[in-house]
């Protein structure tokens, strides 16, 4: 028998048993140290990021305030107001803008013409005369004259009574009179006032300051506690003439060893976990870890739901509300306690408008019965606590429980009222631009209108003078009476001619509500012909109209005739202007209308000009892009907008080589499907053209 191996001494056995626990404790200590270090680093990063974000926001607000002040200062120079009116407007501006301490007007020789002080403080130049420290303002005005716009001066210190002082900055705006420089408008800012106006209560916990390059504070605004210099952010605010350096210093110091309760809880939980590992078996430890993971998942889900701006609503199979998130409660203005359990015909939700309860109840019953498809999205109307109706977009999907059974529906609600307001504002802006384009068109054609009206007015004057002469002769023979009646008839004809011209201008310029009506294509073209002929006669252009002739029916379209007439007139004017450089015999402008599809009518405006260069064609429909010296650059952009609002498309292409140089613009409008032309197009019968000069 082999002898038994001797046991190690008790000290070695104890060390072997203690070694795993020592290693475990060491690992826990390392883990705790790493956790604390990472937490401190994370807290520091978050604090620095918060300071950087706040600094960017403050810098942006300073720029916005300065831009707003510039607009107000420029408004003081509009229409060259008299000095009393200027003083009154300036006083009102200083009351509204506390960061401005003085506004003055100076002549070209920099002599003071007028000055108004802020009503909120004593005059800032009481200790030191303004004329003694004009050098910075003169430099700013020199920059403003060079830039043809506003320019800022560097900041300078002005002493005040009592041993104090204030840091000021000037902005200089050139004053123009009849397009000539006639003087300067100089406004003095208080840097301290600019900070106070910008920051207010939203910057508590920070110290804001304008500083110089070496860190010297020019103006300071802070909380009760000065910045500690731990978390600092700086931003450069570039202005015409100078750059301001903004510094934001957080009053928060370095993070504590345990910076927040969450870190303390994590540390405590880690220590508890170590004790559990020592005292309990492996299965108990696994259960604890699983429970911790579940709690973290639930907390994460709740935090995610609470951070959403989309409203969430859960309903059971009976349609009752079982869950709403804070975003949904904020959206409708009711608390979760007021909503959970609602959704029956006898007790409808409070956010249902009373006039829609019957419809919503019927739609809910259909969903419960399974008539609505899954993941359906639809738009509906909700009501806030104050009675305000607002549109929402609803997306719903089946809600499945942990056993895989259908337990209800989960819906996501998005408030789209802001989107609707933006769409309405955009529509109104388009209408204003279209009206401005029509007025600009009529302004350019004013000389042509005066020429057109001079002819009938001269004829009226001539016929009236002749009639008076015949009547003064006292002759009453039939021949004389016949001549007088003929002259009066000519006066009526010429007056009617002048009236038609004026009515054409009035119908085109007046602004009215959109009204879609069914109208013949040739009527649209004929409506703009008086205005087109004005321009065509001046340039020697021949105008042709190509529409189907009888017995073929003329196409009819459904449109807002005023807007479409503007499109036709803009395209015609562009075509006539494009033919300025070609010989007179080639100056032919052609209008064409065809119904090539049962649902669409195509209009074409053709010119025989020099064509469109490729570099211009790429930007032809870009707003405010123009090749004309006096053009606004809105004509073709508005034409495309009008056509697209009617559901059509506006394109252009060069003329075929066989027809020479030139360009043809095409656009489509919705056809009147009940018209004879639409029925012929559906049957495949082509319309015969009719060309008339």
XYZ file of C-alpha atoms in Angstrom:
693
model
C 0.000 0.000 0.000
C 1.284 3.322 -0.964
C 1.866 5.741 1.851
C -0.666 8.659 2.083
C 0.437 11.984 0.825
C 0.993 14.341 3.708
C -1.505 17.218 4.114
C -0.213 20.767 3.748
C 0.180 22.790 6.886
C -2.966 24.608 8.204
C -1.608 27.981 7.137
C -1.364 26.895 3.507
C -4.892 25.413 3.586
C -6.257 28.661 4.934
C -4.512 30.609 2.250
C -5.956 28.357 -0.438
C -9.484 28.825 0.883
C -9.034 32.558 1.277
C -7.385 33.151 -2.086
C -10.609 33.027 -4.234
C -12.348 35.392 -1.852
C -9.378 37.735 -1.785
C -9.327 37.678 -5.591
C -13.086 38.331 -5.662
C -12.794 41.247 -3.258
C -9.881 42.617 -5.273
C -11.873 42.400 -8.462
C -14.806 44.148 -6.787
C -12.518 46.923 -5.568
C -11.070 47.363 -9.041
C -14.550 47.368 -10.519
C -15.753 49.921 -7.986
C -12.748 52.157 -8.638
C -13.250 51.966 -12.399
C -16.948 52.693 -11.962
C -16.283 55.757 -9.843
C -13.655 57.019 -12.267
C -15.888 56.477 -15.296
C -18.800 58.112 -13.495
C -16.731 61.164 -12.590
C -15.466 61.380 -16.154
C -19.011 61.053 -17.498
C -20.355 63.709 -15.110
C -17.526 66.048 -16.105
C -18.226 65.464 -19.781
C -21.928 66.091 -19.277
C -21.257 69.287 -17.318
C -18.826 70.567 -19.977
C -21.245 69.674 -22.756
C -24.021 71.522 -20.933
C -21.793 74.594 -20.641
C -20.892 74.404 -24.356
C -24.560 74.112 -25.314
C -25.519 77.032 -23.088
C -22.697 79.150 -24.528
C -23.840 78.415 -28.089
C -27.406 79.328 -27.176
C -26.356 82.599 -25.533
C -24.142 83.524 -28.505
C -27.008 82.827 -30.872
C -29.372 84.922 -28.741
C -26.870 87.807 -28.727
C -26.673 87.666 -32.527
C -30.451 87.575 -32.807
C -30.857 90.552 -30.460
C -28.247 92.553 -32.360
C -29.926 91.704 -35.669
C -33.291 92.720 -34.248
C -31.812 96.004 -33.008
C -30.288 96.683 -36.437
C -33.701 96.256 -38.051
C -35.227 98.677 -35.555
C -32.411 101.209 -36.109
C -32.787 100.970 -39.868
C -36.523 101.562 -39.455
C -35.684 104.956 -37.889
C -34.242 106.051 -41.248
C -37.177 104.992 -43.409
C -38.761 107.785 -45.459
C -36.245 110.309 -44.036
C -38.517 111.449 -41.137
C -38.309 115.025 -39.802
C -36.236 115.563 -36.667
C -39.213 115.733 -34.178
C -40.620 112.502 -35.557
C -37.166 110.931 -35.467
C -36.732 111.917 -31.802
C -40.145 110.438 -30.938
C -39.423 107.155 -32.754
C -35.938 106.981 -31.202
C -37.317 107.517 -27.685
C -39.811 104.691 -28.231
C -37.017 102.418 -29.455
C -34.822 103.188 -26.420
C -37.727 102.328 -24.124
C -38.147 98.972 -25.865
C -34.396 98.133 -26.094
C -32.726 98.594 -22.743
C -29.336 97.529 -24.049
C -29.203 100.751 -26.109
C -28.074 103.728 -24.024
C -27.817 106.484 -26.659
C -28.722 107.046 -30.310
C -27.411 110.029 -32.231
C -27.375 111.397 -35.770
C -24.265 112.989 -37.222
C -23.540 114.716 -40.494
C -20.884 113.925 -43.047
C -18.440 116.113 -41.093
C -19.320 113.990 -38.032
C -20.986 116.968 -36.379
C -23.755 116.103 -33.930
C -27.237 116.827 -35.348
C -29.435 115.130 -32.721
C -29.048 112.688 -29.835
C -31.471 110.813 -27.572
C -30.452 109.192 -24.262
C -31.978 106.065 -22.726
C -34.711 106.894 -20.169
C -33.533 104.076 -17.882
C -30.161 105.524 -16.851
C -28.370 108.812 -16.400
C -26.468 110.159 -19.436
C -23.382 108.000 -19.900
C -21.187 110.834 -21.160
C -21.603 113.103 -18.140
C -18.073 112.517 -16.765
C -16.296 112.316 -20.099
C -17.532 114.341 -23.059
C -18.746 112.361 -26.041
C -16.635 114.381 -28.455
C -13.479 113.335 -26.571
C -13.989 109.623 -27.304
C -15.306 109.670 -30.856
C -12.361 107.836 -32.381
C -13.978 104.378 -32.137
C -17.248 105.642 -33.592
C -15.361 107.315 -36.453
C -13.567 104.057 -37.254
C -16.897 102.189 -37.228
C -18.479 104.763 -39.553
C -15.514 104.527 -41.909
C -16.057 100.749 -42.038
C -19.797 101.280 -42.524
C -19.117 103.640 -45.426
C -16.751 101.103 -46.942
C -19.147 98.171 -46.451
C -22.248 100.202 -47.425
C -23.936 98.764 -44.344
C -23.807 98.722 -40.550
C -20.461 98.320 -38.761
C -19.560 97.941 -35.077
C -16.775 99.584 -33.118
C -14.545 97.994 -30.553
C -15.667 98.359 -26.956
C -14.454 101.254 -24.806
C -14.765 102.230 -21.155
C -16.726 105.316 -20.052
C -16.462 106.480 -16.417
C -19.636 107.183 -14.430
C -20.229 109.220 -11.271
C -19.243 107.514 -8.028
C -16.057 105.924 -9.336
C -17.902 103.351 -11.480
C -17.916 102.920 -15.208
C -19.562 101.163 -18.106
C -18.240 99.320 -21.163
C -19.828 100.580 -24.386
C -19.827 99.540 -28.040
C -21.051 101.628 -30.988
C -22.787 100.569 -34.191
C -22.797 102.960 -37.136
C -25.357 102.946 -39.955
C -24.889 105.141 -43.044
C -27.807 107.511 -43.741
C -28.698 107.750 -47.412
C -30.715 110.533 -49.003
C -31.622 110.125 -52.679
C -29.060 107.288 -52.903
C -26.313 109.597 -51.595
C -24.567 109.383 -48.232
C -25.863 112.252 -46.089
C -24.736 111.330 -42.589
C -24.534 108.592 -39.964
C -26.755 107.032 -37.313
C -24.726 105.910 -34.272
C -26.206 103.732 -31.521
C -24.264 102.995 -28.311
C -24.695 99.606 -26.650
C -24.073 98.735 -23.015
C -22.327 95.369 -23.003
C -23.733 94.744 -19.531
C -27.231 95.594 -20.768
C -26.760 93.307 -23.772
C -25.952 90.410 -21.435
C -28.925 91.195 -19.179
C -31.300 91.398 -22.123
C -30.003 88.136 -23.561
C -29.538 85.889 -20.534
C -32.324 86.527 -17.982
C -33.447 83.636 -15.765
C -32.603 80.825 -18.197
C -28.870 81.151 -17.406
C -29.002 80.637 -13.645
C -25.990 78.732 -12.413
C -23.626 80.332 -14.937
C -21.442 83.385 -15.112
C -21.657 85.167 -18.482
C -19.037 87.671 -19.536
C -17.682 89.516 -22.531
C -13.893 89.242 -22.291
C -10.831 90.456 -24.113
C -8.190 88.207 -25.598
C -6.218 88.084 -22.325
C -9.324 87.081 -20.331
C -10.091 90.556 -18.877
C -13.821 90.866 -18.226
C -15.527 93.734 -20.046
C -19.022 92.981 -18.735
C -20.261 90.246 -16.407
C -23.588 88.675 -15.529
C -23.736 85.741 -13.173
C -25.595 83.876 -10.475
C -25.123 84.494 -6.770
C -21.932 82.432 -6.931
C -19.098 83.393 -9.309
C -17.831 80.895 -11.846
C -15.216 78.504 -10.530
C -13.275 78.152 -13.758
C -13.745 74.365 -13.923
C -16.293 74.121 -16.728
C -15.772 77.028 -19.128
C -16.904 77.609 -22.718
C -16.048 80.492 -25.030
C -17.709 81.612 -28.248
C -16.641 84.222 -30.791
C -19.467 86.448 -32.034
C -18.413 87.833 -35.403
C -19.917 91.226 -36.217
C -19.164 93.646 -39.075
C -16.053 95.458 -37.924
C -15.333 93.540 -34.681
C -15.528 90.183 -32.935
C -16.944 89.807 -29.426
C -15.627 87.018 -27.215
C -18.307 85.494 -24.980
C -17.261 83.408 -21.985
C -19.607 81.178 -19.979
C -18.325 79.845 -16.637
C -20.351 77.314 -14.677
C -20.747 77.826 -10.932
C -20.452 74.053 -10.578
C -17.125 72.766 -9.332
C -15.488 69.410 -9.869
C -17.841 66.436 -9.387
C -17.870 64.870 -5.945
C -16.534 61.401 -5.387
C -20.124 60.201 -5.535
C -21.657 62.833 -7.795
C -25.291 61.718 -7.638
C -27.707 59.342 -5.993
C -27.665 56.977 -8.946
C -23.933 56.397 -8.556
C -24.351 55.824 -4.829
C -27.115 53.306 -5.475
C -24.991 51.484 -8.046
C -22.073 51.329 -5.633
C -24.299 50.052 -2.844
C -25.843 47.475 -5.143
C -22.390 46.275 -6.186
C -21.334 45.846 -2.568
C -24.552 43.995 -1.807
C -23.876 41.773 -4.774
C -20.472 40.895 -3.322
C -22.053 39.941 -0.021
C -24.616 37.807 -1.823
C -21.832 36.030 -3.718
C -20.147 35.194 -0.385
C -23.262 34.122 1.495
C -25.578 32.623 -1.111
C -25.316 29.922 -3.670
C -24.870 30.398 -7.377
C -28.582 30.073 -8.227
C -29.574 32.830 -5.781
C -26.932 35.083 -7.247
C -28.246 34.445 -10.775
C -31.764 35.302 -9.663
C -30.575 38.576 -8.190
C -28.767 39.454 -11.385
C -31.878 38.642 -13.430
C -34.040 40.828 -11.232
C -31.593 43.661 -11.537
C -31.600 43.341 -15.330
C -35.402 43.389 -15.375
C -35.549 46.508 -13.221
C -33.078 48.273 -15.474
C -35.091 47.275 -18.542
C -38.309 48.599 -17.011
C -36.623 51.830 -15.957
C -35.151 52.210 -19.411
C -38.528 51.628 -21.062
C -40.246 54.123 -18.777
C -37.538 56.719 -19.315
C -37.797 56.209 -23.057
C -41.604 56.558 -23.018
C -41.445 59.644 -20.806
C -38.911 61.310 -23.116
C -41.035 60.863 -26.235
C -42.843 63.831 -27.744
C -45.244 61.393 -29.425
C -48.327 60.542 -27.419
C -48.805 56.853 -26.574
C -52.144 55.280 -25.689
C -52.928 51.614 -24.945
C -56.452 50.170 -25.048
C -57.794 46.759 -24.089
C -60.070 44.556 -26.183
C -63.130 46.466 -24.942
C -61.681 49.788 -26.051
C -60.914 51.133 -22.556
C -57.734 53.129 -22.054
C -55.184 51.213 -19.988
C -52.096 53.389 -20.394
C -51.103 56.889 -21.523
C -47.650 58.457 -21.451
C -46.898 62.019 -20.258
C -46.666 63.320 -23.832
C -50.256 62.240 -24.528
C -51.478 63.826 -21.289
C -49.701 67.073 -22.156
C -51.139 66.958 -25.674
C -54.809 66.759 -24.575
C -54.429 68.575 -21.244
C -55.864 65.769 -19.050
C -54.054 63.704 -16.421
C -53.597 59.945 -16.651
C -56.130 59.416 -13.831
C -58.775 61.265 -15.874
C -58.150 59.127 -18.962
C -57.476 55.553 -17.812
C -60.646 53.469 -17.861
C -62.448 55.795 -20.307
C -63.648 54.839 -23.797
C -67.238 53.680 -23.638
C -70.365 55.049 -25.275
C -71.720 56.089 -21.873
C -68.425 57.550 -20.663
C -66.430 58.764 -23.697
C -62.910 60.172 -23.327
C -62.847 63.891 -22.483
C -60.635 64.663 -25.488
C -63.330 63.583 -27.966
C -65.130 66.635 -29.439
C -68.827 66.396 -28.511
C -69.966 66.752 -32.122
C -67.844 63.746 -33.164
C -68.657 61.292 -30.356
C -71.132 59.317 -32.502
C -68.664 58.962 -35.385
C -65.745 58.010 -33.105
C -67.886 55.464 -31.257
C -68.875 53.833 -34.556
C -65.241 53.725 -35.686
C -64.158 52.177 -32.376
C -66.790 49.449 -32.634
C -65.514 48.615 -36.094
C -61.964 48.292 -34.776
C -63.070 46.052 -31.905
C -64.922 43.896 -34.423
C -61.712 43.569 -36.460
C -62.854 45.611 -39.471
C -59.854 47.989 -39.440
C -56.548 46.701 -40.878
C -53.519 46.425 -38.528
C -50.991 49.256 -38.347
C -53.532 51.676 -39.780
C -52.641 55.357 -39.865
C -55.352 57.985 -40.070
C -55.922 61.660 -39.301
C -58.538 62.694 -36.762
C -59.508 65.586 -34.501
C -58.984 65.776 -30.704
C -59.994 68.417 -28.170
C -57.840 69.934 -25.424
C -59.092 70.689 -21.943
C -59.770 74.324 -22.914
C -62.007 73.220 -25.794
C -59.468 73.849 -28.568
C -59.723 71.385 -31.468
C -56.467 70.218 -33.023
C -55.598 67.639 -35.713
C -53.598 64.522 -34.862
C -52.197 61.640 -36.874
C -52.965 58.270 -35.251
C -51.029 55.042 -35.861
C -52.333 51.907 -34.154
C -51.057 48.350 -34.018
C -52.154 45.203 -32.145
C -50.864 44.883 -28.575
C -49.648 41.379 -27.684
C -49.119 40.217 -24.088
C -46.330 38.029 -22.715
C -48.165 34.848 -23.738
C -48.479 35.957 -27.361
C -52.215 36.724 -27.122
C -53.921 39.781 -28.560
C -54.612 42.028 -25.563
C -55.600 45.294 -27.220
C -54.116 48.061 -29.299
C -51.176 50.420 -28.884
C -51.550 53.792 -30.593
C -49.100 56.604 -31.304
C -50.498 60.148 -31.688
C -48.670 63.025 -33.348
C -49.959 66.596 -33.004
C -49.877 68.044 -36.541
C -51.466 71.424 -35.755
C -48.109 73.202 -36.110
C -47.612 71.546 -39.497
C -51.030 72.740 -40.627
C -50.228 76.292 -39.519
C -46.954 76.224 -41.445
C -48.750 74.969 -44.556
C -51.332 77.756 -44.279
C -48.593 80.373 -43.797
C -46.727 79.023 -46.822
C -49.910 79.246 -48.905
C -50.464 82.852 -47.856
C -46.858 83.756 -48.684
C -47.242 82.241 -52.149
C -50.368 84.322 -52.704
C -48.545 87.500 -51.693
C -45.621 86.706 -54.003
C -48.018 86.089 -56.876
C -49.757 89.413 -56.235
C -46.384 91.192 -56.090
C -45.364 89.602 -59.377
C -48.576 90.814 -61.037
C -48.017 94.348 -59.767
C -44.395 94.264 -60.963
C -45.593 93.127 -64.389
C -48.055 95.990 -64.625
C -45.385 98.453 -63.487
C -43.145 97.387 -66.354
C -46.054 97.765 -68.799
C -47.154 101.216 -67.587
C -45.596 103.034 -70.545
C -47.260 100.648 -72.991
C -50.636 101.181 -71.311
C -50.294 104.953 -71.517
C -49.542 104.663 -75.251
C -52.509 102.338 -75.785
C -54.905 104.655 -73.928
C -53.611 107.801 -75.649
C -54.954 106.634 -79.035
C -58.667 106.224 -78.057
C -58.501 109.338 -75.873
C -57.053 111.402 -78.723
C -59.760 110.068 -81.056
C -62.471 110.915 -78.512
C -61.094 114.469 -78.193
C -60.992 114.908 -81.991
C -64.535 113.622 -82.552
C -65.870 115.703 -79.650
C -64.216 118.904 -81.004
C -65.642 118.265 -84.488
C -69.118 117.666 -83.083
C -68.978 120.916 -81.088
C -67.897 122.851 -84.183
C -70.793 121.445 -86.211
C -73.263 122.174 -83.449
C -71.985 125.766 -83.068
C -72.646 126.436 -86.773
C -76.336 126.023 -86.028
C -77.000 123.916 -89.099
C -79.744 121.352 -88.674
C -79.780 119.722 -92.086
C -79.838 115.895 -92.080
C -76.281 115.631 -93.395
C -74.882 117.651 -90.471
C -76.948 115.669 -87.944
C -75.726 112.447 -89.535
C -72.088 113.582 -89.191
C -72.667 114.507 -85.529
C -74.288 111.134 -84.807
C -71.454 109.341 -86.597
C -68.879 111.269 -84.499
C -70.753 110.432 -81.282
C -70.799 106.741 -82.303
C -67.023 106.893 -82.857
C -66.617 108.480 -79.398
C -68.586 105.587 -77.850
C -66.453 103.019 -79.714
C -63.196 104.611 -78.599
C -64.456 104.956 -75.007
C -65.393 101.261 -75.032
C -61.928 100.431 -76.377
C -60.251 102.356 -73.554
C -62.589 100.710 -71.050
C -61.597 97.238 -72.294
C -57.924 98.037 -71.781
C -58.549 99.329 -68.253
C -60.785 96.313 -67.419
C -58.083 93.905 -68.630
C -55.564 95.550 -66.320
C -58.021 95.595 -63.392
C -58.977 91.921 -63.811
C -55.326 90.931 -63.957
C -54.029 92.984 -61.018
C -56.852 92.588 -58.501
C -56.305 90.041 -55.761
C -59.140 87.628 -55.065
C -59.774 84.237 -53.519
C -58.915 81.110 -55.514
C -61.939 79.958 -57.534
C -61.640 76.903 -59.727
C -64.035 76.983 -62.651
C -64.503 75.257 -65.984
C -63.373 77.509 -68.820
C -62.438 77.109 -72.484
C -58.746 77.149 -73.325
C -59.181 79.842 -75.997
C -60.921 82.114 -73.449
C -57.851 81.967 -71.201
C -55.597 82.976 -74.099
C -57.958 85.707 -75.323
C -58.143 87.189 -71.789
C -54.424 88.057 -71.821
C -54.261 89.123 -75.476
C -54.909 92.872 -74.767
C -51.877 92.954 -72.469
C -49.765 90.744 -74.755
C -50.607 92.916 -77.789
C -49.404 96.009 -75.930
C -45.913 94.566 -75.687
C -46.045 92.906 -79.101
C -46.897 96.129 -80.984
C -44.010 97.966 -79.330
C -41.464 95.330 -80.429
C -43.017 94.513 -83.797
C -43.927 90.956 -82.780
C -46.669 88.977 -84.498
C -48.870 86.876 -82.191
C -50.547 83.652 -83.377
C -53.154 81.520 -81.582
C -53.380 77.813 -82.422
C -56.498 76.123 -80.979
C -58.904 73.505 -82.404
C -61.437 74.948 -84.825
C -65.050 74.075 -85.476
C -66.580 71.600 -85.725
C -63.970 70.152 -83.340
C -64.734 71.116 -79.706
C -62.401 73.517 -77.934
C -60.745 71.968 -74.823
C -62.030 73.079 -71.427
C -59.938 73.148 -68.220
C -60.775 73.433 -64.526
C -58.550 76.094 -62.957
C -58.239 79.444 -61.205
C -58.360 81.622 -64.321
C -56.557 84.617 -62.763
C -53.532 82.516 -61.787
C -53.378 80.711 -65.150
C -53.720 84.022 -67.021
C -50.714 85.257 -65.050
C -48.740 82.173 -66.180
C -49.665 82.780 -69.830
C -48.792 86.482 -69.601
C -45.419 85.826 -67.929
C -44.460 83.214 -70.532
C -45.608 85.509 -73.371
C -43.616 88.479 -72.059
C -40.516 86.305 -71.638
C -40.944 85.030 -75.217
C -41.299 88.547 -76.654
C -38.243 89.766 -74.743
C -36.265 86.711 -75.962
C -36.799 87.871 -79.572
C -35.291 91.353 -79.144
C -32.077 90.286 -80.894
C -33.655 88.538 -83.929
C -34.794 90.195 -87.196
C -38.363 91.634 -87.170
C -39.654 89.108 -89.730
C -38.810 86.231 -87.331
C -40.515 87.765 -84.294
C -43.494 85.416 -84.031
C -45.036 84.422 -80.712
C -47.386 81.442 -80.823
C -49.973 80.211 -78.323
C -51.033 76.589 -78.697
C -53.638 74.518 -76.814
C -54.285 70.795 -77.351
C -56.098 68.074 -75.427
C -53.770 65.099 -75.862
C -55.269 63.068 -72.982
C -58.828 62.756 -71.622
C -57.699 64.207 -68.276
C -55.126 66.799 -69.359
C -54.930 69.839 -71.632
C -51.497 71.022 -72.791
C -50.692 74.718 -73.354
C -47.573 75.734 -75.313
C -45.993 79.202 -75.674
C -43.434 79.253 -78.519
C -40.938 81.988 -79.389
C -38.283 82.200 -82.106
C -35.599 83.907 -80.017
C -31.958 83.056 -79.466
C -32.714 80.196 -77.050
C -31.651 79.578 -73.449
C -27.952 78.948 -72.608
C -27.255 75.716 -70.655
C -25.900 77.586 -67.592
C -29.131 79.630 -67.427
C -31.366 76.605 -68.055
C -30.022 74.890 -64.915
C -31.289 77.739 -62.691
C -34.255 78.923 -64.756
C -36.897 78.126 -62.114
C -34.795 79.210 -59.113
C -36.538 82.018 -57.142
C -34.882 85.462 -57.490
C -32.610 84.269 -60.332
C -32.906 86.528 -63.378
C -30.861 87.615 -66.374
C -32.790 90.884 -66.755
C -31.371 94.088 -65.330
C -34.711 95.175 -63.819
C -36.211 91.713 -63.236
C -37.308 90.291 -59.875
C -36.532 86.647 -60.681
C -39.983 85.491 -59.524
C -41.857 85.066 -62.819
C -40.953 81.502 -63.831
C -40.750 80.314 -60.212
C -44.307 81.510 -59.585
C -45.433 80.022 -62.904
C -44.180 76.595 -61.867
C -45.786 76.969 -58.409
C -49.173 77.883 -59.918
C -49.064 74.992 -62.415
C -48.030 72.476 -59.742
C -50.788 73.724 -57.415
C -53.194 72.870 -60.230
C -51.686 69.364 -60.445
C -49.789 70.021 -63.682
C -46.167 70.188 -64.854
C -44.257 73.114 -66.430
C -41.313 72.239 -68.739
C -39.347 73.843 -71.552
C -37.258 72.673 -74.494
C -35.587 74.198 -77.568
C -37.460 74.284 -80.869
C -36.650 71.536 -83.377
C -33.798 72.420 -85.724
C -36.202 72.471 -88.689
C -38.086 75.409 -87.127
C -34.983 77.447 -86.352
C -33.847 78.765 -82.988
C -36.240 79.435 -80.141
C -37.823 77.926 -77.060
C -41.185 76.381 -76.271
C -42.655 76.279 -72.749
C -45.292 73.603 -72.070
C -47.604 73.185 -69.101
C -50.609 70.988 -68.406
C -53.902 71.661 -66.621
C -56.676 69.340 -65.530
C -59.311 68.963 -68.251
C -63.046 69.158 -67.694
C -63.816 65.439 -68.082
C -67.436 66.246 -68.989
C -66.483 68.385 -71.993
C -66.836 67.252 -75.595
C -63.073 67.602 -76.165
C -62.381 65.147 -73.330
C -64.811 62.647 -74.796
C -63.168 62.966 -78.225
C -59.696 62.493 -76.668
C -60.922 59.377 -74.872
C -62.272 58.044 -78.205
C -58.954 58.794 -79.950
C -60.323 61.473 -82.318
C -57.689 64.256 -82.852
C -58.758 67.915 -82.816
C -58.153 70.034 -85.917
C -55.993 73.098 -85.264
C -56.970 76.653 -86.054
C -54.183 79.227 -86.336
C -55.125 82.914 -86.211
C -52.780 85.937 -86.023
